[in-house]
Amino acid sequence: MIAAITALALGGILFVEQEIPGFRWGGGLNAVTGSTCVCCRQTDLDHNGYTDLILDKQVFFQQGGLIVVDAPAPTPGADRGAACDVWGDTIFLRDAGRLEVVAWRDGAWETLLDQELEWPAPVDVTPADLTAGRAPGVAFERFLHDIDANGTPEIVVPAEDGIHVFEKRQHEYQDVARLDVLPPLEFNPPPHELLWPPEARRIAWPARQMGCRFALEGNRLWVVSTQSLPGARVRYRITRFALDIENGYRLVEEKTSQDFSDATPADPLMQPLRLNSDETMDFVRQDTYTSQASVLPVPICETQASTDGGRSFQRARNVAFQRTWGGSYVDFDGDGDMDMVTHTTGLFDGGVRESVTRLLTSPVVEHELGVHLQDSDGRFSQTPDVRGRFALRLDAPPLRSELFWRYPMGLMTDLTADLDGDGRCDLIAHDRPERLAVYLNDGRTFSKEATATIRVPRACLFGVVDADADGRNDVVVVRCEPRGGKTMRLSRVHLNRGKAP
């Protein structure tokens, strides 16, 4: 049986509304690849031509273009918190001393492989839910890679002594290569020593740590790590390796290259983020400070991007609250390169009197978006190529509003996805207390009026993801409701069916 749905033909876009328990829309950007991380997996498990939805604890199957939510199957490995990845229509589960491969056959899970396997590094500690007797759900990881392009995935696992490659030989996986590509361990700064009272003194054993990020693209391996320098400064090291697959995944030294960023203070202002497809690692940075030229504490946000390995930065400065750096870069025009998105708040337009009056009496916040497109040389336009100005109406003036806290956190606007299928990112704004509005982009500006609206509860969060994998981005609305003495997190997905007839 398919759960009740509501079809909304609003302003030319048709949405089909469904409740999908436990669904989340994403997990930020992968810094090395620039791709979006997701909190689920999607594949056609039952071979009916429709993509099914694998969540951490449940699997929902799709039939006839609708997701069946009242007859879920339990996600394999959810009872023990296994690491999970998907290849084709099979699910790989990795936990302590074990590898299991399962598939959905004739209405039930069938085990295709159940192998005892000692991993080179311990799997995550026992989840708290499992300790308490509850099913913790699977942890989605990306450990399957078809490095040799033969159609059968290899398993890639990082460990203290390097990155291990497991290859399927005969009917089981074997540890066939250890890639010595990880940076050396470094000593942690010593902890604060407690000297008094004497009985509280303890010997602090020196600890070492190593942290890095890596990504595989065919037979190319990227490793991004930090290197400590004197004066509490760090720099990023980017190493690119080539693998000789036919010779046991040997590292090809003559094809190995390494770059370093300029030294930066040891705070998380600068982050690596793949902004285009060239071989140079890119970096982004965001600084926020208060203007010294105003009586009011006007926030200034400086968005910065480097496409030359950190040697130089391109900057855009706006009157805005700080947002997460990942939301400031999207492939706006669909050319494969990330573009820079800037935000400007209208709360401080005019002088002090106008700003104070606005904060105390007006429920409307004027918000402006600017998009700086990236060209083929890695340069962002100095002034926005696309602009849009929107009026966000709160439930009360900012200083008395229960919803205003969402605005400076960037939770009232989303510019990450194409909604009408023209290849350009469109805007979704929580521009009324109980509605989301879609503003379409024509390449130069956004529609002045909402092209479509979705009715939502006031206390909600929203995001965009292609939930049913039909090629159209959908809108996910998450809200919390008290049920049975507990707070339940409920997810409602508005499936995008394209332009309404």
Short mmCIF file of C-alpha atoms in Angstrom, two decimals:
data_model
loop_
_atom_site.label_atom_id
_atom_site.label_comp_id
_atom_site.label_asym_id
_atom_site.label_seq_id
_atom_site.Cartn_x
_atom_site.Cartn_y
_atom_site.Cartn_z
CA MET A 1 0.00 0.00 0.00
CA ILE A 2 1.21 3.49 -0.85
CA ALA A 3 0.87 6.20 1.78
CA ALA A 4 -1.56 9.04 1.22
CA ILE A 5 -0.17 11.81 -0.95
CA THR A 6 -1.12 15.35 -1.79
CA ALA A 7 -0.53 16.81 -5.23
CA LEU A 8 0.04 20.54 -5.34
CA ALA A 9 0.03 22.38 -8.65
CA LEU A 10 1.27 25.72 -7.47
CA GLY A 11 2.44 28.41 -9.84
CA GLY A 12 3.40 26.01 -12.63
CA ILE A 13 5.39 23.34 -10.69
CA LEU A 14 3.69 20.13 -9.56
CA PHE A 15 4.75 18.70 -6.18
CA VAL A 16 3.61 15.37 -4.78
CA GLU A 17 3.83 15.36 -1.00
CA GLN A 18 4.84 12.28 1.01
CA GLU A 19 5.91 11.60 4.58
CA ILE A 20 9.16 9.59 4.60
CA PRO A 21 10.18 8.69 8.17
CA GLY A 22 13.85 9.21 8.98
CA PHE A 23 14.80 10.84 5.67
CA ARG A 24 17.51 13.52 5.65
CA TRP A 25 18.62 15.55 2.68
CA GLY A 26 22.39 15.78 2.84
CA GLY A 27 25.67 16.08 4.63
CA GLY A 28 27.59 18.98 3.08
CA LEU A 29 30.31 18.95 0.44
CA ASN A 30 33.21 16.57 -0.02
CA ALA A 31 36.19 18.92 0.19
CA VAL A 32 38.41 16.86 -2.12
CA THR A 33 35.91 16.06 -4.88
CA GLY A 34 33.46 18.96 -4.48
CA SER A 35 30.53 16.52 -4.66
CA THR A 36 27.58 16.57 -2.27
CA CYS A 37 27.61 14.06 0.57
CA VAL A 38 24.31 12.29 1.18
CA CYS A 39 22.84 10.56 4.23
CA CYS A 40 21.31 7.66 2.31
CA ARG A 41 21.87 5.41 -0.69
CA GLN A 42 19.68 4.99 -3.78
CA THR A 43 19.50 2.00 -6.13
CA ASP A 44 16.95 -0.31 -7.76
CA LEU A 45 16.99 -3.21 -5.32
CA ASP A 46 13.89 -5.07 -6.58
CA HIS A 47 14.56 -4.55 -10.33
CA ASN A 48 11.20 -2.96 -11.10
CA GLY A 49 12.72 0.02 -12.91
CA TYR A 50 12.34 2.45 -10.00
CA THR A 51 15.07 3.58 -7.61
CA ASP A 52 14.62 2.53 -3.99
CA LEU A 53 15.70 4.49 -0.91
CA ILE A 54 18.13 2.99 1.63
CA LEU A 55 18.16 4.81 4.97
CA ASP A 56 20.19 3.99 8.05
CA LYS A 57 17.47 1.79 9.59
CA GLN A 58 14.84 1.20 6.90
CA VAL A 59 14.58 0.59 3.16
CA PHE A 60 11.66 2.11 1.25
CA PHE A 61 10.80 0.70 -2.15
CA GLN A 62 9.44 2.74 -5.02
CA GLN A 63 6.52 1.65 -7.18
CA GLY A 64 4.96 3.53 -10.05
CA GLY A 65 6.88 6.71 -9.25
CA LEU A 66 5.82 6.81 -5.59
CA ILE A 67 7.77 5.74 -2.53
CA VAL A 68 6.03 3.06 -0.46
CA VAL A 69 6.50 4.07 3.18
CA ASP A 70 4.06 1.78 5.04
CA ALA A 71 5.85 -1.50 4.19
CA PRO A 72 9.57 -0.88 4.72
CA ALA A 73 12.24 -3.53 4.97
CA PRO A 74 14.88 -3.34 7.72
CA THR A 75 18.26 -2.13 6.49
CA PRO A 76 20.76 -5.00 6.74
CA GLY A 77 23.39 -4.37 9.39
CA ALA A 78 21.30 -1.72 11.17
CA ASP A 79 21.08 -3.88 14.29
CA ARG A 80 24.87 -3.82 14.74
CA GLY A 81 25.86 -0.39 13.35
CA ALA A 82 27.82 -1.73 10.37
CA ALA A 83 29.53 0.52 7.84
CA CYS A 84 27.52 0.42 4.61
CA ASP A 85 28.15 1.08 0.93
CA VAL A 86 26.20 0.10 -2.18
CA TRP A 87 27.35 -1.30 -5.51
CA GLY A 88 24.70 -1.81 -8.15
CA ASP A 89 21.87 -3.70 -6.47
CA THR A 90 24.05 -5.14 -3.70
CA ILE A 91 24.74 -3.81 -0.21
CA PHE A 92 28.20 -4.21 1.34
CA LEU A 93 28.42 -4.25 5.14
CA ARG A 94 31.72 -3.89 6.97
CA ASP A 95 32.14 -4.32 10.71
CA ALA A 96 34.61 -5.85 13.14
CA GLY A 97 36.08 -9.04 11.68
CA ARG A 98 33.38 -9.43 9.04
CA LEU A 99 32.35 -8.54 5.51
CA GLU A 100 28.83 -9.24 4.34
CA VAL A 101 27.25 -8.68 0.92
CA VAL A 102 23.46 -8.88 0.61
CA ALA A 103 20.84 -8.34 -2.08
CA TRP A 104 17.03 -8.19 -2.22
CA ARG A 105 15.71 -11.36 -3.85
CA ASP A 106 12.09 -12.56 -3.99
CA GLY A 107 10.90 -10.22 -1.23
CA ALA A 108 13.66 -10.92 1.29
CA TRP A 109 17.35 -10.24 1.94
CA GLU A 110 19.70 -12.87 0.55
CA THR A 111 23.31 -13.15 1.71
CA LEU A 112 25.68 -13.37 -1.25
CA LEU A 113 28.88 -13.31 0.78
CA ASP A 114 29.58 -13.70 4.49
CA GLN A 115 33.32 -13.62 5.10
CA GLU A 116 35.45 -13.39 8.19
CA LEU A 117 37.92 -10.61 7.49
CA GLU A 118 40.33 -8.81 9.80
CA TRP A 119 40.48 -5.19 8.81
CA PRO A 120 43.79 -3.33 9.19
CA ALA A 121 42.20 -0.66 11.36
CA PRO A 122 39.46 -1.06 13.96
CA VAL A 123 35.95 -0.13 12.91
CA ASP A 124 34.31 2.66 14.90
CA VAL A 125 33.65 1.96 18.56
CA THR A 126 30.38 0.36 19.56
CA PRO A 127 27.59 2.91 18.97
CA ALA A 128 25.83 4.23 22.06
CA ASP A 129 22.49 2.99 20.76
CA LEU A 130 23.81 -0.57 20.53
CA THR A 131 25.16 -0.37 24.09
CA ALA A 132 21.70 0.69 25.24
CA GLY A 133 20.05 -2.19 23.41
CA ARG A 134 18.70 -0.13 20.49
CA ALA A 135 19.43 -0.60 16.79
CA PRO A 136 21.94 2.14 15.90
CA GLY A 137 21.46 1.98 12.13
CA VAL A 138 24.17 1.62 9.49
CA ALA A 139 26.89 4.22 8.94
CA PHE A 140 27.13 5.16 5.26
CA GLU A 141 30.71 5.28 4.04
CA ARG A 142 32.40 5.40 0.65
CA PHE A 143 34.72 2.38 0.64
CA LEU A 144 33.83 0.73 -2.69
CA HIS A 145 35.89 1.76 -5.75
CA ASP A 146 36.31 -0.01 -9.09
CA ILE A 147 39.96 0.94 -9.43
CA ASP A 148 40.76 -1.54 -12.19
CA ALA A 149 37.49 -0.83 -14.08
CA ASN A 150 36.53 -4.52 -14.37
CA GLY A 151 33.02 -4.10 -12.98
CA THR A 152 33.82 -5.63 -9.57
CA PRO A 153 34.53 -3.13 -6.80
CA GLU A 154 37.62 -3.07 -4.65
CA ILE A 155 37.34 -2.20 -0.95
CA VAL A 156 39.53 0.71 0.15
CA VAL A 157 40.17 1.09 3.88
CA PRO A 158 42.42 3.68 5.58
CA ALA A 159 44.60 2.53 8.48
CA GLU A 160 47.47 3.88 10.55
CA ASP A 161 50.07 2.30 8.27
CA GLY A 162 48.49 3.40 4.98
CA ILE A 163 45.51 2.83 2.72
CA HIS A 164 44.70 -0.84 2.16
CA VAL A 165 43.14 -2.22 -1.01
CA PHE A 166 41.07 -5.41 -0.83
CA GLU A 167 40.46 -7.20 -4.11
CA LYS A 168 38.03 -10.01 -4.83
CA ARG A 169 39.93 -13.13 -5.82
CA GLN A 170 38.04 -16.34 -6.44
CA HIS A 171 35.07 -15.90 -4.12
CA GLU A 172 36.52 -13.82 -1.28
CA TYR A 173 38.18 -10.48 -0.70
CA GLN A 174 41.88 -10.37 0.12
CA ASP A 175 44.17 -7.59 1.33
CA VAL A 176 46.37 -7.20 -1.75
CA ALA A 177 48.04 -3.80 -1.35
CA ARG A 178 49.05 -1.26 1.25
CA LEU A 179 49.56 2.22 -0.12
CA ASP A 180 52.08 4.16 1.95
CA VAL A 181 50.59 7.56 1.17
CA LEU A 182 49.45 8.95 4.51
CA PRO A 183 51.34 11.75 6.29
CA PRO A 184 53.47 10.90 9.33
CA LEU A 185 52.10 11.09 12.85
CA GLU A 186 52.71 14.36 14.70
CA PHE A 187 52.82 15.05 18.41
CA ASN A 188 49.74 16.69 19.87
CA PRO A 189 50.26 19.92 21.82
CA PRO A 190 50.69 18.91 25.48
CA PRO A 191 47.54 19.31 27.58
CA HIS A 192 47.27 21.93 30.28
CA GLU A 193 49.15 20.69 33.31
CA LEU A 194 47.33 20.81 36.64
CA LEU A 195 50.01 21.66 39.22
CA TRP A 196 47.90 22.35 42.28
CA PRO A 197 46.83 20.70 44.51
CA PRO A 198 49.77 18.25 44.43
CA GLU A 199 47.55 15.17 44.75
CA ALA A 200 45.81 16.14 41.47
CA ARG A 201 49.02 16.14 39.43
CA ARG A 202 49.23 13.54 36.69
CA ILE A 203 51.84 12.48 34.16
CA ALA A 204 50.71 13.55 30.69
CA TRP A 205 51.80 10.96 28.16
CA PRO A 206 52.69 12.41 24.77
CA ALA A 207 50.12 11.61 22.12
CA ARG A 208 50.48 11.56 18.37
CA GLN A 209 47.86 12.12 15.72
CA MET A 210 47.42 12.27 11.98
CA GLY A 211 44.51 13.60 10.00
CA CYS A 212 43.99 13.81 6.25
CA ARG A 213 41.40 13.50 3.51
CA PHE A 214 41.72 11.31 0.45
CA ALA A 215 39.74 10.61 -2.69
CA LEU A 216 40.03 8.11 -5.55
CA GLU A 217 39.28 9.01 -9.15
CA GLY A 218 39.96 5.92 -11.24
CA ASN A 219 43.64 5.12 -10.77
CA ARG A 220 44.38 8.58 -9.35
CA LEU A 221 44.60 9.10 -5.59
CA TRP A 222 44.43 12.51 -3.90
CA VAL A 223 45.64 13.01 -0.33
CA VAL A 224 45.11 16.36 1.41
CA SER A 225 46.73 16.85 4.82
CA THR A 226 48.01 19.59 7.11
CA GLN A 227 51.60 20.17 8.16
CA SER A 228 52.45 21.94 11.41
CA LEU A 229 54.93 24.79 11.25
CA PRO A 230 56.66 26.91 13.92
CA GLY A 231 54.65 29.74 15.42
CA ALA A 232 51.38 27.76 15.67
CA ARG A 233 50.93 27.89 11.92
CA VAL A 234 49.92 25.20 9.47
CA ARG A 235 49.92 24.67 5.73
CA TYR A 236 48.07 22.24 3.52
CA ARG A 237 49.90 19.57 1.58
CA ILE A 238 48.26 18.15 -1.56
CA THR A 239 49.75 14.97 -3.00
CA ARG A 240 48.52 13.28 -6.18
CA PHE A 241 49.46 9.65 -6.77
CA ALA A 242 49.05 7.43 -9.82
CA LEU A 243 48.48 3.68 -9.29
CA ASP A 244 49.93 0.95 -11.49
CA ILE A 245 46.99 -1.44 -11.27
CA GLU A 246 48.59 -4.29 -13.22
CA ASN A 247 51.55 -4.37 -10.80
CA GLY A 248 49.71 -4.74 -7.52
CA TYR A 249 48.53 -1.12 -7.26
CA ARG A 250 52.12 0.08 -7.08
CA LEU A 251 52.63 3.83 -6.70
CA VAL A 252 54.11 5.31 -9.87
CA GLU A 253 56.73 7.63 -8.41
CA GLU A 254 57.43 9.50 -11.65
CA LYS A 255 53.75 10.49 -11.83
CA THR A 256 53.51 11.62 -8.21
CA SER A 257 53.20 15.36 -7.62
CA GLN A 258 52.97 17.47 -4.50
CA ASP A 259 51.92 21.04 -3.77
CA PHE A 260 51.86 23.16 -0.63
CA SER A 261 49.59 26.03 0.27
CA ASP A 262 50.90 29.21 1.83
CA ALA A 263 51.20 29.04 5.61
CA THR A 264 48.09 30.09 7.52
CA PRO A 265 47.27 30.62 11.21
CA ALA A 266 46.26 27.42 12.97
CA ASP A 267 42.52 28.14 13.00
CA PRO A 268 39.87 26.69 10.69
CA LEU A 269 39.43 29.80 8.55
CA MET A 270 40.87 28.25 5.39
CA GLN A 271 39.51 24.96 4.08
CA PRO A 272 40.25 22.90 0.97
CA LEU A 273 37.38 22.65 -1.51
CA ARG A 274 37.51 21.43 -5.10
CA LEU A 275 36.20 24.38 -7.15
CA ASN A 276 37.04 23.14 -10.65
CA SER A 277 38.44 20.10 -12.47
CA ASP A 278 42.09 21.12 -12.85
CA GLU A 279 44.96 19.45 -10.97
CA THR A 280 45.44 22.34 -8.53
CA MET A 281 43.76 22.05 -5.14
CA ASP A 282 41.50 24.98 -4.33
CA PHE A 283 40.83 26.67 -1.00
CA VAL A 284 38.03 28.74 0.47
CA ARG A 285 37.97 30.99 3.46
CA GLN A 286 35.38 33.13 5.21
CA ASP A 287 36.07 35.95 7.66
CA THR A 288 33.45 37.87 9.60
CA TYR A 289 34.08 41.03 11.56
CA THR A 290 32.19 44.07 12.80
CA SER A 291 32.43 47.33 10.93
CA GLN A 292 34.32 50.02 12.83
CA ALA A 293 32.72 52.80 10.78
CA SER A 294 29.24 52.41 12.22
CA VAL A 295 27.67 53.04 15.62
CA LEU A 296 25.73 49.80 15.23
CA PRO A 297 27.60 46.45 15.20
CA VAL A 298 27.19 45.91 11.45
CA PRO A 299 28.46 42.44 10.43
CA ILE A 300 30.82 42.28 7.44
CA CYS A 301 31.38 38.91 5.76
CA GLU A 302 34.37 38.44 3.47
CA THR A 303 34.06 35.43 1.15
CA GLN A 304 37.38 34.31 -0.31
CA ALA A 305 38.41 31.66 -2.81
CA SER A 306 41.78 30.52 -4.16
CA THR A 307 42.09 28.50 -7.36
CA ASP A 308 45.90 28.55 -7.44
CA GLY A 309 46.71 26.40 -4.41
CA GLY A 310 46.36 29.12 -1.79
CA ARG A 311 48.89 31.54 -3.26
CA SER A 312 46.30 34.25 -3.89
CA PHE A 313 42.66 34.81 -2.95
CA GLN A 314 39.76 36.42 -4.77
CA ARG A 315 37.49 38.31 -2.38
CA ALA A 316 33.94 39.57 -2.10
CA ARG A 317 32.91 41.71 0.88
CA ASN A 318 29.28 42.18 1.91
CA VAL A 319 27.16 43.34 4.82
CA ALA A 320 26.04 39.90 5.91
CA PHE A 321 26.04 37.37 8.69
CA GLN A 322 28.50 34.50 8.42
CA ARG A 323 27.23 31.39 6.70
CA THR A 324 28.80 27.97 6.31
CA TRP A 325 31.49 28.10 3.61
CA GLY A 326 30.00 25.11 1.79
CA GLY A 327 26.80 27.04 1.05
CA SER A 328 28.79 29.84 -0.59
CA TYR A 329 29.85 27.71 -3.58
CA VAL A 330 27.54 25.97 -6.05
CA ASP A 331 27.69 25.04 -9.71
CA PHE A 332 25.16 27.73 -10.51
CA ASP A 333 25.17 27.54 -14.33
CA GLY A 334 25.83 23.81 -14.76
CA ASP A 335 29.25 24.10 -16.43
CA GLY A 336 31.01 21.81 -13.94
CA ASP A 337 32.83 24.60 -12.04
CA MET A 338 31.80 25.99 -8.67
CA ASP A 339 30.60 29.59 -8.60
CA MET A 340 30.74 31.97 -5.65
CA VAL A 341 27.48 33.01 -3.95
CA THR A 342 27.39 36.11 -1.77
CA HIS A 343 24.66 37.36 0.53
CA THR A 344 23.77 40.88 1.65
CA THR A 345 21.30 41.71 4.39
CA GLY A 346 19.13 44.80 4.15
CA LEU A 347 18.77 45.10 7.92
CA PHE A 348 21.38 47.85 8.04
CA ASP A 349 20.41 49.83 4.94
CA GLY A 350 20.36 53.57 5.59
CA GLY A 351 21.52 55.18 8.81
CA VAL A 352 21.32 54.25 12.46
CA ARG A 353 17.73 55.49 12.87
CA GLU A 354 16.47 53.44 9.90
CA SER A 355 18.26 50.31 11.09
CA VAL A 356 16.99 50.57 14.67
CA THR A 357 13.44 51.26 13.46
CA ARG A 358 13.63 48.25 11.14
CA LEU A 359 14.88 45.94 13.90
CA LEU A 360 12.14 47.07 16.31
CA THR A 361 9.10 47.53 14.10
CA SER A 362 9.33 45.80 10.70
CA PRO A 363 8.79 42.04 10.24
CA VAL A 364 10.27 42.21 6.72
CA VAL A 365 13.95 41.51 6.06
CA GLU A 366 15.29 42.46 2.64
CA HIS A 367 17.87 39.93 1.46
CA GLU A 368 20.04 40.06 -1.67
CA LEU A 369 21.89 37.27 -3.45
CA GLY A 370 24.80 37.72 -5.82
CA VAL A 371 26.40 35.03 -7.99
CA HIS A 372 29.99 35.43 -9.20
CA LEU A 373 30.53 32.98 -12.06
CA GLN A 374 33.87 31.21 -12.46
CA ASP A 375 35.49 31.30 -15.91
CA SER A 376 37.73 28.70 -17.57
CA ASP A 377 40.84 30.31 -16.03
CA GLY A 378 39.58 29.93 -12.46
CA ARG A 379 38.67 33.61 -12.10
CA PHE A 380 35.47 34.78 -10.42
CA SER A 381 33.74 37.89 -11.71
CA GLN A 382 34.44 40.95 -9.55
CA THR A 383 30.79 42.00 -9.53
CA PRO A 384 27.84 39.57 -9.44
CA ASP A 385 26.71 38.22 -12.82
CA VAL A 386 23.31 37.35 -11.37
CA ARG A 387 21.47 39.23 -8.64
CA GLY A 388 18.22 38.70 -6.79
CA ARG A 389 16.54 40.67 -3.99
CA PHE A 390 13.86 39.07 -1.84
CA ALA A 391 11.62 40.10 1.03
CA LEU A 392 11.58 37.61 3.90
CA ARG A 393 8.60 38.13 6.20
CA LEU A 394 9.05 37.00 9.80
CA ASP A 395 6.41 36.38 12.45
CA ALA A 396 7.39 39.65 14.19
CA PRO A 397 10.11 42.35 14.00
CA PRO A 398 13.60 40.80 14.26
CA LEU A 399 14.21 41.64 17.92
CA ARG A 400 10.87 40.08 18.91
CA SER A 401 10.71 37.25 16.37
CA GLU A 402 10.88 33.56 17.28
CA LEU A 403 12.05 32.77 13.74
CA PHE A 404 14.75 35.40 13.31
CA TRP A 405 17.54 33.19 14.71
CA ARG A 406 17.29 31.10 11.51
CA TYR A 407 18.17 34.06 9.32
CA PRO A 408 21.77 34.80 10.42
CA MET A 409 22.46 31.05 10.33
CA GLY A 410 21.50 30.90 6.64
CA LEU A 411 18.51 28.60 7.23
CA MET A 412 15.93 30.70 5.37
CA THR A 413 17.38 30.52 1.85
CA ASP A 414 18.74 27.66 -0.27
CA LEU A 415 20.47 28.12 -3.63
CA THR A 416 21.93 24.71 -4.37
CA ALA A 417 19.76 22.98 -6.96
CA ASP A 418 17.89 23.27 -10.25
CA LEU A 419 14.13 22.88 -9.80
CA ASP A 420 12.73 23.51 -13.27
CA GLY A 421 15.20 21.40 -15.28
CA ASP A 422 16.95 24.20 -17.21
CA GLY A 423 20.40 23.48 -15.75
CA ARG A 424 20.56 26.60 -13.55
CA CYS A 425 20.21 26.80 -9.78
CA ASP A 426 16.95 28.22 -8.46
CA LEU A 427 16.21 29.73 -5.06
CA ILE A 428 13.98 28.38 -2.32
CA ALA A 429 13.21 30.87 0.44
CA HIS A 430 11.31 30.53 3.70
CA ASP A 431 9.86 33.95 2.92
CA ARG A 432 6.70 33.67 5.01
CA PRO A 433 6.29 32.04 8.45
CA GLU A 434 4.27 29.16 6.95
CA ARG A 435 5.47 28.84 3.38
CA LEU A 436 8.44 28.08 1.16
CA ALA A 437 8.64 29.95 -2.13
CA VAL A 438 10.47 28.94 -5.32
CA TYR A 439 12.09 31.73 -7.35
CA LEU A 440 13.34 30.56 -10.74
CA ASN A 441 16.56 31.80 -12.33
CA ASP A 442 16.66 32.75 -16.01
CA GLY A 443 20.44 33.16 -16.19
CA ARG A 444 20.52 36.88 -15.37
CA THR A 445 18.09 37.36 -12.49
CA PHE A 446 15.42 35.61 -10.46
CA SER A 447 11.67 35.81 -10.88
CA LYS A 448 10.20 38.75 -8.96
CA GLU A 449 7.22 36.71 -7.82
CA ALA A 450 7.24 33.19 -6.42
CA THR A 451 6.87 30.60 -9.18
CA ALA A 452 5.63 27.98 -6.69
CA THR A 453 4.88 27.86 -2.98
CA ILE A 454 4.77 25.05 -0.43
CA ARG A 455 2.87 25.30 2.83
CA VAL A 456 5.08 24.34 5.81
CA PRO A 457 4.94 24.58 9.63
CA ARG A 458 6.72 27.56 11.16
CA ALA A 459 9.26 25.52 13.10
CA CYS A 460 10.91 23.56 10.31
CA LEU A 461 14.12 23.12 8.36
CA PHE A 462 14.30 22.42 4.66
CA GLY A 463 16.71 21.27 1.99
CA VAL A 464 16.87 20.03 -1.60
CA VAL A 465 17.75 16.54 -2.86
CA ASP A 466 16.58 14.18 -5.60
CA ALA A 467 14.83 11.80 -3.20
CA ASP A 468 13.30 9.47 -5.81
CA ALA A 469 16.23 9.65 -8.28
CA ASP A 470 14.06 10.68 -11.22
CA GLY A 471 16.41 13.50 -12.30
CA ARG A 472 14.35 16.26 -10.66
CA ASN A 473 15.31 17.85 -7.36
CA ASP A 474 12.78 17.55 -4.56
CA VAL A 475 12.16 19.63 -1.43
CA VAL A 476 12.53 18.02 2.00
CA VAL A 477 10.91 19.63 5.05
CA VAL A 478 11.88 18.42 8.54
CA ARG A 479 9.97 19.28 11.69
CA CYS A 480 9.92 18.00 15.27
CA GLU A 481 6.69 17.06 17.05
CA PRO A 482 6.02 15.69 20.56
CA ARG A 483 4.58 12.19 20.38
CA GLY A 484 4.11 9.81 23.31
CA GLY A 485 6.29 11.87 25.61
CA LYS A 486 9.13 11.96 23.07
CA THR A 487 10.16 14.43 20.41
CA MET A 488 9.84 12.83 16.98
CA ARG A 489 11.68 14.10 13.93
CA LEU A 490 9.36 13.96 10.92
CA SER A 491 10.40 14.35 7.28
CA ARG A 492 8.02 15.36 4.52
CA VAL A 493 9.26 15.19 0.95
CA HIS A 494 7.70 17.28 -1.81
CA LEU A 495 8.46 15.24 -4.92
CA ASN A 496 9.02 17.43 -7.96
CA ARG A 497 6.96 16.33 -10.97
CA GLY A 498 8.04 19.19 -13.22
CA LYS A 499 5.84 21.83 -14.77
CA ALA A 500 2.16 21.47 -14.01
CA PRO A 501 -0.17 21.03 -16.99
#
